């Protein structure tokens, strides 16, 4: 008789980010955006968003090391007649891409959006991030809109 094989548990764990995580979150966002951010300004926005009940922050960890971050913002939009969940940032540090951390972060966001009764899960992604586009499509998201931006 063949033994029943059970999959090994993922070494990636997802947990909510908190105030003490500001340093790693800042480093991950700097990696995502490929630019440094002033500590004081980052701190102000990070702490303000942690207090917002419509914003969710999660970290992906492997053996206690934070390797990924996702922020999810819930908005109530007239043209959807209800809540919509939008991923504002999703990053997995380059050496850990392919670990499953991004998919687990996305699954956490999707589960939260469903639990909150959101109509859509949306993400805007820079045109230059072809690998990210493939990741989102592989994970069931479709490119249906264009985003237009004016720097002010």
mmCIF file of C-alpha atoms in Angstrom, residues 54 73-88 117-124 145:
data_model
loop_
_atom_site.group_PDB
_atom_site.id
_atom_site.type_symbol
_atom_site.label_atom_id
_atom_site.label_comp_id
_atom_site.label_asym_id
_atom_site.label_seq_id
_atom_site.Cartn_x
_atom_site.Cartn_y
_atom_site.Cartn_z
ATOM 1 C CA UNK A 54 -9.752 50.619 6.361
ATOM 2 C CA UNK A 73 -6.934 49.686 1.349
ATOM 3 C CA UNK A 74 -10.716 49.381 1.518
ATOM 4 C CA UNK A 75 -12.712 52.122 -0.195
ATOM 5 C CA UNK A 76 -16.449 52.599 -0.637
ATOM 6 C CA UNK A 77 -16.895 53.613 -4.268
ATOM 7 C CA UNK A 78 -20.057 54.940 -5.840
ATOM 8 C CA UNK A 79 -19.471 53.256 -9.180
ATOM 9 C CA UNK A 80 -19.241 49.859 -7.435
ATOM 10 C CA UNK A 81 -22.080 50.568 -4.991
ATOM 11 C CA UNK A 82 -20.027 49.162 -2.165
ATOM 12 C CA UNK A 83 -16.569 48.381 -0.857
ATOM 13 C CA UNK A 84 -13.596 47.649 -3.082
ATOM 14 C CA UNK A 85 -10.236 46.338 -1.884
ATOM 15 C CA UNK A 86 -7.120 47.760 -3.509
ATOM 16 C CA UNK A 87 -3.606 46.490 -3.014
ATOM 17 C CA UNK A 88 -1.437 49.585 -2.765
ATOM 18 C CA UNK A 117 -17.927 42.024 1.325
ATOM 19 C CA UNK A 118 -15.755 43.780 -1.236
ATOM 20 C CA UNK A 119 -16.944 43.782 -4.844
ATOM 21 C CA UNK A 120 -13.455 43.693 -6.372
ATOM 22 C CA UNK A 121 -9.840 43.137 -5.481
ATOM 23 C CA UNK A 122 -7.752 45.593 -7.495
ATOM 24 C CA UNK A 123 -4.093 46.445 -7.914
ATOM 25 C CA UNK A 124 -2.284 49.074 -9.956
ATOM 26 C CA UNK A 145 -8.037 49.205 -16.810
#
